[in-house]
XYZ file of C-alpha atoms in Angstrom:
689
model
C 0.000 0.000 0.000
C 1.431 3.416 -1.009
C 1.633 6.194 1.534
C -1.020 8.853 0.914
C -0.630 12.530 1.682
C -3.281 12.265 4.393
C -1.501 9.343 6.073
C 1.830 11.112 5.858
C 0.406 14.200 7.606
C -1.044 11.938 10.296
C 2.331 10.302 10.700
C 4.305 13.500 11.204
C 1.830 14.394 13.914
C 3.659 11.782 16.006
C 2.293 9.908 19.004
C 0.433 6.630 18.771
C -0.785 7.396 15.247
C 2.784 7.143 13.969
C 3.119 3.568 15.160
C -0.209 2.568 13.621
C 0.663 3.917 10.172
C 4.028 2.182 10.147
C 2.915 -0.798 8.116
C 1.493 1.511 5.466
C 4.942 3.031 4.994
C 6.455 -0.283 4.037
C 8.876 -0.208 6.958
C 10.158 -3.720 7.721
C 9.052 -5.211 11.029
C 12.666 -5.583 12.170
C 12.885 -1.793 12.421
C 10.672 -2.068 15.486
C 13.204 -4.313 17.221
C 16.506 -2.832 16.049
C 17.030 -0.931 19.302
C 16.149 -3.876 21.534
C 18.115 -3.719 24.825
C 19.184 -7.371 24.608
C 21.233 -6.462 21.502
C 22.708 -3.346 23.074
C 23.488 -4.109 26.727
C 24.666 -0.544 27.376
C 21.002 0.445 27.118
C 20.629 -0.932 30.635
C 22.657 2.034 31.926
C 20.395 5.023 32.402
C 20.377 8.533 33.731
C 23.709 10.210 32.971
C 24.887 11.489 29.609
C 28.500 11.724 28.463
C 30.114 14.196 26.080
C 32.949 13.063 23.821
C 35.275 15.227 21.744
C 35.844 14.333 18.097
C 36.136 15.959 14.668
C 33.489 16.773 12.082
C 33.863 15.985 8.399
C 34.864 19.600 7.659
C 37.623 19.613 10.288
C 35.724 21.385 13.067
C 36.071 20.219 16.655
C 32.872 18.705 18.030
C 31.476 17.567 21.359
C 28.835 14.851 20.975
C 26.324 13.941 23.662
C 26.028 10.179 24.224
C 23.151 8.703 26.210
C 22.751 4.956 26.680
C 25.163 4.185 23.867
C 23.566 6.463 21.284
C 24.676 9.805 19.846
C 21.992 12.362 20.696
C 23.294 15.897 20.139
C 26.148 17.645 18.370
C 27.776 20.802 19.700
C 30.973 22.647 18.874
C 34.056 21.915 20.967
C 34.705 25.177 22.820
C 38.345 24.147 23.295
C 39.157 23.555 19.629
C 40.880 26.546 17.980
C 39.198 26.346 14.571
C 35.578 26.810 15.643
C 35.823 27.597 19.419
C 32.437 26.198 20.398
C 30.411 26.961 17.287
C 29.757 24.392 14.573
C 28.496 24.290 11.003
C 25.102 22.878 10.085
C 26.766 20.118 8.042
C 27.955 18.569 11.312
C 24.369 18.264 12.530
C 23.819 15.933 9.586
C 26.447 13.515 10.919
C 23.809 12.104 13.278
C 21.547 11.296 10.361
C 24.432 9.818 8.404
C 25.155 7.552 11.382
C 21.585 6.287 11.742
C 20.546 6.515 8.089
C 18.271 3.582 7.139
C 19.963 3.156 3.740
C 23.499 2.655 5.060
C 25.383 -0.376 3.796
C 25.812 -3.055 6.467
C 28.183 -5.602 4.887
C 30.551 -5.949 1.919
C 28.678 -6.418 -1.349
C 29.596 -8.158 -4.597
C 27.827 -7.410 -7.868
C 25.219 -9.957 -8.970
C 24.265 -9.097 -12.535
C 25.284 -6.455 -15.034
C 27.065 -3.299 -13.926
C 24.572 -0.673 -12.843
C 21.801 -3.222 -12.312
C 21.737 -2.549 -8.571
C 21.776 -6.248 -7.719
C 24.127 -7.256 -4.915
C 25.003 -10.209 -2.703
C 26.346 -9.777 0.826
C 29.738 -11.375 1.456
C 32.227 -11.418 4.333
C 35.277 -9.203 4.694
C 37.799 -12.001 4.156
C 35.936 -13.080 1.036
C 35.961 -9.502 -0.269
C 39.698 -9.126 0.320
C 40.457 -12.448 -1.379
C 38.329 -11.567 -4.412
C 40.129 -8.225 -4.786
C 43.561 -9.809 -4.380
C 42.864 -12.587 -6.885
C 41.500 -10.219 -9.515
C 44.384 -7.771 -9.109
C 46.866 -10.640 -9.470
C 45.159 -11.492 -12.754
C 44.783 -7.917 -14.030
C 48.128 -6.634 -12.757
C 48.735 -4.320 -9.784
C 50.561 -1.773 -11.916
C 47.440 -1.105 -13.974
C 45.343 -0.032 -10.994
C 44.507 3.535 -9.929
C 43.042 5.012 -6.750
C 40.650 7.993 -6.629
C 39.575 9.404 -3.271
C 37.764 12.351 -1.798
C 40.210 14.952 -0.357
C 41.949 13.431 2.664
C 43.961 14.994 5.449
C 45.968 13.734 8.377
C 47.045 10.117 8.603
C 44.227 8.998 6.275
C 46.072 10.584 3.378
C 49.362 8.931 4.377
C 47.849 5.440 4.586
C 45.926 5.540 1.323
C 48.826 7.259 -0.490
C 51.157 4.458 0.650
C 48.725 1.868 -0.741
C 48.445 3.756 -4.040
C 52.242 3.936 -4.246
C 52.401 0.151 -3.857
C 50.046 -0.085 -6.833
C 52.575 2.008 -8.746
C 50.398 5.062 -9.307
C 49.858 8.532 -7.890
C 46.829 8.943 -5.615
C 44.161 11.130 -7.224
C 42.143 13.390 -4.931
C 38.818 14.487 -6.419
C 36.330 17.133 -5.358
C 33.653 18.817 -7.496
C 34.301 21.975 -5.426
C 37.789 22.597 -6.814
C 39.748 25.358 -5.052
C 43.080 24.598 -6.732
C 43.246 28.047 -8.396
C 42.844 29.701 -4.993
C 45.372 27.414 -3.292
C 47.971 27.811 -6.050
C 47.584 31.598 -6.050
C 48.105 31.805 -2.290
C 51.212 29.653 -2.662
C 52.580 32.085 -5.265
C 51.736 35.189 -3.221
C 52.902 34.036 0.224
C 55.609 31.562 -0.783
C 54.050 29.073 1.644
C 52.430 25.715 0.885
C 49.851 26.367 3.624
C 46.661 28.365 3.166
C 46.918 31.451 5.415
C 44.350 32.538 7.941
C 42.110 35.310 6.607
C 42.253 37.644 9.604
C 38.843 39.163 8.920
C 38.189 39.737 12.624
C 41.037 42.256 12.970
C 40.572 43.978 9.615
C 38.913 47.367 9.240
C 38.181 46.922 5.525
C 37.631 43.730 3.551
C 37.434 43.816 -0.238
C 36.000 40.476 -1.323
C 35.944 39.161 -4.881
C 33.244 36.493 -4.992
C 34.221 34.366 -1.977
C 30.997 33.354 -0.245
C 32.833 32.837 3.049
C 29.645 32.927 5.143
C 28.587 29.822 3.207
C 32.079 28.333 3.102
C 32.916 24.755 2.170
C 35.688 24.988 4.776
C 34.544 25.935 8.288
C 31.472 28.154 8.355
C 31.861 28.410 12.113
C 35.401 29.780 11.775
C 34.416 32.389 9.194
C 31.271 33.214 11.173
C 33.350 33.919 14.292
C 35.722 36.110 12.279
C 32.816 38.003 10.736
C 31.291 38.593 14.183
C 34.550 40.153 15.411
C 34.769 42.190 12.202
C 31.352 43.736 12.817
C 32.042 44.489 16.494
C 33.367 47.860 17.616
C 35.349 49.329 15.921
C 33.227 48.163 13.014
C 34.878 47.082 9.751
C 33.459 47.659 6.274
C 32.889 44.872 3.742
C 32.811 45.538 -0.007
C 31.764 42.551 -2.091
C 32.330 42.234 -5.867
C 30.407 39.393 -7.552
C 27.906 38.805 -10.386
C 25.491 36.971 -8.065
C 23.819 38.220 -4.894
C 25.206 35.543 -2.556
C 24.789 35.204 1.212
C 28.046 37.094 1.836
C 27.037 39.770 -0.685
C 23.780 40.406 1.187
C 25.738 40.890 4.421
C 28.190 43.358 2.890
C 28.091 47.131 3.251
C 28.090 47.389 -0.523
C 27.514 44.736 -3.158
C 29.187 45.713 -6.419
C 28.033 43.865 -9.514
C 30.657 42.780 -12.063
C 30.566 40.799 -15.286
C 31.500 37.109 -15.129
C 35.238 36.414 -15.057
C 36.404 40.047 -14.905
C 37.430 40.060 -11.232
C 41.150 39.894 -12.075
C 40.841 42.935 -14.329
C 39.177 44.894 -11.537
C 41.945 43.919 -9.106
C 44.535 44.985 -11.697
C 42.762 48.322 -12.158
C 42.892 48.903 -8.390
C 46.600 48.028 -8.477
C 47.090 50.565 -11.272
C 45.503 53.334 -9.193
C 47.507 52.414 -6.072
C 50.818 52.476 -7.958
C 50.226 55.352 -10.386
C 49.056 57.638 -7.573
C 51.841 56.387 -5.285
C 49.418 55.332 -2.568
C 51.518 52.308 -1.528
C 55.209 51.937 -0.720
C 55.697 48.231 0.022
C 58.745 46.406 -1.329
C 56.620 44.643 -3.911
C 54.967 47.904 -5.019
C 58.393 49.317 -5.833
C 58.978 46.465 -8.303
C 55.795 47.136 -10.303
C 55.708 49.906 -12.899
C 52.340 51.551 -13.440
C 53.028 51.478 -17.206
C 52.841 47.680 -17.048
C 49.278 48.045 -15.790
C 48.223 50.831 -18.144
C 45.906 48.494 -20.074
C 43.909 48.079 -16.850
C 43.339 51.769 -16.206
C 39.814 52.088 -14.733
C 38.423 54.040 -17.677
C 39.660 51.347 -20.102
C 38.115 48.333 -18.393
C 34.982 49.947 -16.961
C 32.641 48.890 -19.776
C 34.022 45.347 -19.937
C 33.740 44.743 -16.175
C 30.447 46.537 -15.583
C 31.903 48.758 -12.836
C 32.214 52.525 -13.185
C 35.770 53.853 -13.191
C 34.971 56.216 -10.299
C 33.992 53.247 -8.132
C 37.295 51.461 -8.850
C 39.272 54.598 -7.944
C 37.208 55.030 -4.775
C 37.920 51.432 -3.666
C 41.652 51.955 -4.241
C 41.615 55.127 -2.116
C 39.697 53.380 0.669
C 42.235 50.534 0.715
C 45.138 52.988 0.876
C 43.580 54.824 3.833
C 42.716 51.638 5.716
C 45.011 50.640 8.596
C 44.270 46.920 8.310
C 42.998 46.165 4.787
C 42.345 42.630 3.568
C 41.629 41.524 0.015
C 40.222 38.026 -0.527
C 38.571 36.125 -3.357
C 37.447 32.695 -4.480
C 34.482 30.568 -5.515
C 32.922 32.148 -8.619
C 35.965 34.393 -9.240
C 38.290 31.387 -9.437
C 35.957 29.128 -11.421
C 36.516 30.692 -14.862
C 39.065 29.860 -17.553
C 41.102 32.823 -16.280
C 40.498 31.857 -12.648
C 44.172 31.240 -11.876
C 45.311 34.704 -12.979
C 42.239 36.242 -11.322
C 43.282 34.787 -7.979
C 46.917 35.890 -8.332
C 45.841 39.460 -9.157
C 43.320 39.599 -6.309
C 45.669 38.294 -3.619
C 48.532 40.276 -5.161
C 46.829 43.410 -3.836
C 47.771 42.209 -0.346
C 51.423 42.265 -1.423
C 51.057 45.834 -2.690
C 49.499 46.905 0.611
C 52.124 45.025 2.643
C 49.676 43.151 4.873
C 51.162 39.638 4.639
C 51.429 38.142 8.142
C 50.180 41.355 9.722
C 47.134 41.880 11.920
C 44.012 42.116 9.800
C 45.791 40.654 6.764
C 46.859 37.202 5.609
C 48.292 35.425 8.667
C 50.684 32.668 7.616
C 50.158 29.187 9.020
C 53.178 27.096 10.078
C 53.969 23.670 8.665
C 52.651 20.647 10.534
C 54.900 19.638 13.458
C 54.787 16.117 11.998
C 56.491 16.495 8.633
C 54.521 13.684 6.960
C 51.116 14.850 8.238
C 49.254 17.289 5.992
C 45.858 18.905 5.472
C 43.312 17.862 2.832
C 43.900 20.943 0.663
C 45.536 19.006 -2.204
C 43.067 18.302 -5.014
C 43.961 16.723 -8.343
C 43.435 18.937 -11.362
C 40.646 18.410 -13.859
C 43.303 17.482 -16.433
C 44.566 14.685 -14.155
C 41.054 13.235 -13.952
C 40.712 13.496 -17.744
C 44.057 11.705 -18.065
C 42.730 8.885 -15.865
C 39.675 8.501 -18.110
C 41.981 8.401 -21.134
C 44.085 5.674 -19.488
C 40.943 3.625 -18.828
C 39.787 3.976 -22.437
C 43.224 2.981 -23.773
C 43.563 -0.023 -21.434
C 46.536 1.438 -19.538
C 44.341 1.305 -16.421
C 42.140 -1.764 -15.949
C 41.161 -1.598 -12.262
C 40.006 1.270 -10.081
C 39.655 1.909 -6.350
C 37.232 4.699 -5.399
C 36.908 6.145 -1.903
C 33.787 8.313 -1.470
C 34.368 10.183 -4.743
C 31.193 10.282 -6.840
C 32.888 11.076 -10.141
C 30.043 9.689 -12.239
C 27.613 12.171 -10.669
C 29.669 15.356 -10.918
C 31.822 14.975 -14.058
C 30.629 16.309 -17.411
C 28.123 14.091 -19.193
C 30.023 14.569 -22.462
C 32.874 12.470 -21.058
C 30.610 9.389 -21.168
C 32.175 8.120 -17.959
C 29.759 5.188 -17.753
C 31.236 3.814 -20.969
C 34.767 4.175 -19.580
C 33.843 2.429 -16.324
C 32.385 -0.493 -18.276
C 35.857 -1.179 -19.751
C 37.465 -1.786 -16.353
C 38.162 -5.314 -15.175
C 37.606 -4.416 -11.511
C 35.976 -1.514 -9.683
C 36.188 -1.421 -5.883
C 34.171 1.277 -4.139
C 34.478 2.244 -0.479
C 31.373 4.061 0.711
C 28.617 4.114 3.310
C 25.952 4.343 0.606
C 25.424 3.280 -2.996
C 25.945 6.497 -4.968
C 25.993 7.132 -8.733
C 29.539 5.751 -9.027
C 29.307 2.893 -6.514
C 26.394 1.337 -8.389
C 28.830 0.465 -11.197
C 31.294 -1.209 -8.820
C 32.068 -4.919 -8.693
C 32.687 -4.863 -4.942
C 31.514 -2.292 -2.391
C 33.276 -2.099 0.966
C 30.999 -0.387 3.534
C 32.498 2.381 5.652
C 32.050 3.642 9.167
C 30.643 7.141 9.425
C 32.501 10.052 10.993
C 31.260 9.275 14.511
C 32.394 5.626 14.322
C 35.920 6.307 13.081
C 39.446 6.959 14.295
C 41.461 9.700 12.615
C 43.462 12.887 12.885
C 43.644 16.027 10.822
C 45.626 19.167 10.086
C 43.182 22.053 9.427
C 43.048 23.245 5.812
C 42.923 26.819 7.100
C 44.641 27.002 10.471
C 44.365 29.705 13.148
C 47.937 30.935 12.605
C 49.633 28.346 14.831
C 50.165 24.580 14.929
C 47.026 22.448 15.322
C 46.490 18.696 14.981
C 42.959 17.454 15.610
C 42.238 13.930 16.854
C 39.073 12.012 16.091
C 37.749 9.090 18.113
C 34.716 6.831 17.637
C 32.122 8.217 20.028
C 29.767 5.251 19.530
C 30.528 1.658 18.638
C 30.018 0.705 15.013
C 26.283 0.559 14.383
C 26.438 -2.856 12.700
C 29.013 -4.460 14.997
C 26.423 -7.000 16.162
C 26.419 -8.574 12.689
C 29.697 -10.366 13.421
C 33.364 -9.919 12.502
C 32.855 -10.803 8.835
C 30.064 -8.258 8.396
C 29.509 -4.682 9.497
C 31.433 -1.553 8.511
C 35.058 -0.409 8.897
C 37.290 2.647 8.628
C 38.575 3.258 5.098
C 42.104 3.335 6.526
C 41.625 0.031 8.335
C 40.304 -1.563 5.144
C 43.403 -0.433 3.260
C 45.764 -1.683 5.979
C 44.055 -5.092 6.116
C 43.987 -5.341 2.336
C 47.695 -4.422 2.206
C 48.387 -7.331 4.540
C 46.416 -9.751 2.347
C 48.241 -8.503 -0.768
C 51.648 -8.780 0.972
C 52.371 -5.074 0.586
C 55.231 -4.074 2.858
C 54.546 -0.403 3.568
C 54.860 0.819 7.158
C 51.107 0.654 7.775
C 50.507 -2.970 6.735
C 48.927 -5.088 9.462
C 48.301 -2.182 11.841
C 45.066 -0.726 13.161
C 44.159 2.944 12.828
C 44.391 3.364 16.584
C 47.957 1.978 16.527
C 48.939 4.520 13.876
C 47.403 7.404 15.835
C 49.153 6.258 19.007
C 52.455 6.472 17.120
C 51.623 10.073 16.193
C 50.722 10.799 19.815
C 54.150 9.539 20.953
C 55.893 11.937 18.574
C 53.773 14.893 19.679
C 54.320 14.062 23.356
C 58.087 14.168 22.768
C 57.834 17.879 21.860
C 56.979 18.628 25.509
C 55.138 21.804 24.564
C 51.719 23.025 23.567
C 48.248 22.468 24.984
C 48.932 18.998 26.435
C 52.016 17.748 28.267
C 52.449 14.492 30.137
C 55.130 12.125 31.365
C 53.464 8.952 30.113
C 51.676 8.069 26.889
C 48.424 6.930 28.509
C 47.890 10.284 30.217
C 48.871 12.187 27.079
C 46.590 10.035 24.911
C 43.614 10.612 27.201
C 44.333 14.336 27.109
C 44.398 14.336 23.306
C 41.049 12.590 23.071
C 39.359 14.616 25.797
C 40.387 17.953 24.250
C 39.946 16.859 20.649
C 43.543 17.466 19.628
C 46.807 19.267 20.317
C 47.917 22.811 19.497
C 50.692 25.238 20.340
C 49.677 28.903 20.271
C 53.312 29.985 20.526
C 54.329 28.121 17.385
C 53.628 30.772 14.744
C 55.364 31.996 11.584
C 57.677 34.889 12.409
C 59.657 35.097 9.171
C 57.823 35.780 5.915
C 58.865 33.666 2.957
C 59.834 35.357 -0.286
C 56.943 35.725 -2.714
C 57.082 33.741 -5.947
C 55.342 36.549 -7.861
C 57.908 38.339 -10.028
C 55.566 40.480 -12.113
C 51.886 41.302 -12.292
C 49.886 38.480 -13.912
C 48.524 38.752 -17.417
C 44.712 38.704 -17.307
C 42.919 37.196 -20.298
C 39.255 37.509 -21.130
C 37.172 34.613 -19.771
C 36.043 31.929 -22.204
C 32.713 30.165 -21.879
C 31.790 26.655 -22.952
C 29.045 27.822 -25.299
C 29.462 31.305 -26.715
C 26.072 31.063 -28.454
C 24.116 30.516 -25.229
C 21.826 33.223 -23.910
C 22.657 32.532 -20.271
C 25.617 31.657 -18.078
C 24.670 28.649 -15.929
C 26.441 29.117 -12.595
C 26.102 26.552 -9.770
C 26.357 27.725 -6.178
C 26.710 26.010 -2.810
C 23.761 25.320 -0.536
C 23.201 23.499 2.747
C 23.919 20.135 1.095
C 27.360 21.275 -0.139
C 28.187 19.574 -3.454
C 25.090 17.354 -3.191
C 26.735 14.600 -1.137
C 24.621 15.556 1.898
C 21.349 15.537 -0.042
C 20.410 12.242 1.619
C 19.985 13.927 5.028
C 16.455 15.264 5.681
C 17.654 17.795 8.276
C 19.755 19.635 5.699
C 17.116 19.269 2.992
C 14.620 20.820 5.377
C 16.951 23.675 6.321
C 15.693 26.698 4.407
C 18.055 28.639 2.198
C 18.775 31.960 3.972
C 18.083 34.059 0.864
C 15.142 32.327 -0.800
C 13.677 30.365 2.176
C 13.413 27.384 -0.201
C 13.731 23.879 1.255
C 13.478 20.359 -0.133
C 13.916 21.533 -3.699
C 16.455 22.427 -6.370
C 15.849 25.899 -7.732
C 17.295 28.113 -10.414
C 17.604 31.875 -10.036
C 16.533 33.869 -13.083
C 16.260 37.601 -13.647
C 12.756 38.830 -12.844
C 12.306 40.704 -16.123
C 13.669 37.782 -18.136
C 11.201 35.490 -16.390
C 8.365 37.862 -17.249
C 9.386 37.885 -20.930
C 9.428 34.090 -21.003
C 6.167 33.831 -19.032
C 7.956 31.991 -16.214
C 6.454 32.219 -12.745
C 7.939 31.310 -9.376
C 7.759 27.558 -8.845
C 7.508 26.641 -12.528
C 9.635 23.583 -13.281
C 12.329 24.342 -15.859
C 14.325 21.877 -17.960
C 17.929 23.093 -18.035
C 20.593 21.719 -20.391
C 24.159 22.812 -19.622
C 25.383 21.888 -23.103
C 27.826 19.342 -21.676
C 25.582 16.327 -21.479
C 23.855 17.139 -18.185
C 20.204 18.064 -17.767
C 18.340 18.972 -14.609
C 14.844 19.984 -13.606
C 14.582 22.901 -11.194
C 11.957 25.261 -9.830
C 12.163 28.818 -11.142
C 12.980 31.578 -8.672
C 12.665 35.009 -10.351
C 14.963 37.470 -8.597
C 15.414 41.183 -9.405
C 19.071 40.980 -8.276
C 19.971 38.227 -10.765
C 21.712 39.547 -13.922
C 19.724 39.156 -17.186
C 22.300 36.777 -18.728
C 22.684 34.638 -15.616
C 21.074 31.433 -14.313
C 22.100 30.461 -10.793
C 21.592 26.771 -10.038
C 21.610 25.289 -6.546
C 23.188 21.914 -5.754
C 20.311 21.013 -3.452
C 18.967 17.811 -4.882
C 19.873 14.605 -6.639
C 17.904 11.999 -8.532
C 15.822 10.237 -5.899
C 13.183 7.540 -5.931
C 10.431 9.360 -4.045
C 8.632 6.212 -2.859
C 11.850 4.988 -1.274
C 12.592 8.414 0.160
C 9.203 8.770 1.833
C 9.768 5.373 3.435
C 13.119 6.622 4.674
C 11.284 9.575 6.206
C 8.926 7.185 7.962
C 11.891 5.332 9.433
C 13.383 8.602 10.618
C 10.177 9.748 12.240
C 9.884 6.497 14.156
C 13.557 6.318 15.057
C 13.991 9.851 16.357
C 10.698 9.944 18.241
C 11.118 6.638 20.025
C 14.864 6.044 20.202
C 16.860 9.265 20.076
């Protein structure tokens, strides 16, 4: 029996009615007994809750409330330097990821054609043996490994395994910040992303970085923004084609044409140098004649900004005591994104605010030389090269760790056809996503709250920090036996290395063993937030505080910039010059779409549109009127690269006429299944959490 709208409304009313309607939702009877105390003996302990420190998936420190063996509430760890007690909404979703009804419970092997969705449960030893036997047949040196961005010891372990296969580890993210990261490396001379000291700045000029909706730590940027707006109040000027969340919170939103941000930054540099408003060492190396092509009056029409406004911004920056210029997101996502970023952050060099209060504060290297952050992302060309190797037969087996390349890569690449040519695909994931469904073997993973790990923040606070992550609940499917259930990705790789007779330094170890080795090294420093004479005491301190940091370990000496001359800014190129509109995706509560399976984030309204549970596309109000499009109309959108989506129209007077802004809110979902998932959630959270 299908669930009707009337029954669903009755169900969300809760109480006894919810239990009665259960059978109509198609929820299996075993759901009623899953939380039986005889399966979870810790349920016998009642009355007192415990709080455990750990890390969120975006590197924030968390404190999780545990009652009777279950995770109940997520808060920010007030002790952790990155977020100091606050936390991003994405971390709230970790609870739903942990208890999600569609999580994989055991290793799976394909039963049928690739993509058929037919699987058979197998044991862990069986899975390892199947992988080993097939790799022996196909050849280890023809295997590649693609993973989501990894930091800390996770990166070291999986990189070592990939090295044994004879190939470089590829790190994939649809939210590619490589242009930003490379530009900061050129400007500061450091491999580490600096801290954007917004809180101590009196003027921030921002080129397109939606830092209040950051894919890094929203809590960190939110704290900085709060300090920035406190007395004495700073002023925020935001340059971007789209009215984003950060743009709406600025003192002045300045519209610019797509991809012209680098030209605007160069025009500001021209004014600063030609009028001798700056006297930094770098400014003395730049001749205003070299920037003459970017004089405000010459680029005004192309950029969409009046020349007087550009001159005014330059004067304001020169008068500011603690100016800060930042950029990213849409400004770095064009064909000229790399030079845009260098020009934008080059303004900080001209103003001499590198490693100064209110500027770009340099972050030190990790105290453990082989422990790094997750900032490294493989280029788009490297991913294209992988696809070419698969098509040519150079690569015949593929490991994938939580990287949904089939969902986010261009449809024109025909990735499904390439995947069909592989002799073996092994996917490590907690769910069956658009890429995992083409795998031969799926190895189910623990979620964030069931895993061991450590991490170096992508954007540190200006001093050394290493976060430590502990499992705050036992693995949800541990009662299925040793040959079933879920595991850490790192533990899977170490066990598989042992089966395959790989001899790297992590083979045969557990993740906890590896982290204990790191703890020994940190303890030997005898400095920082935790000191102890014995490892047990030090280890307990690490876990109880969520990590280790040393506020005195900062960068005192600035490295020499790699920028020798002002970058050459080219006009942006677009994939289809004949198109009427630029289709520009933007981040929402579900990030790149990977969190779309969590109802809490789907139900969290967008701060600008108040839309929830829906993908929408922003269109200029007058354009919508011309096309007879009304709010809520479902539009078919073709990006010209083999991808089509359906989205609800949201006419907006602030959207440029040639611009379509598309949210990443939703994915293809079987609604009957999803409503049943909702029913499970309603029962679970009302009666068990």
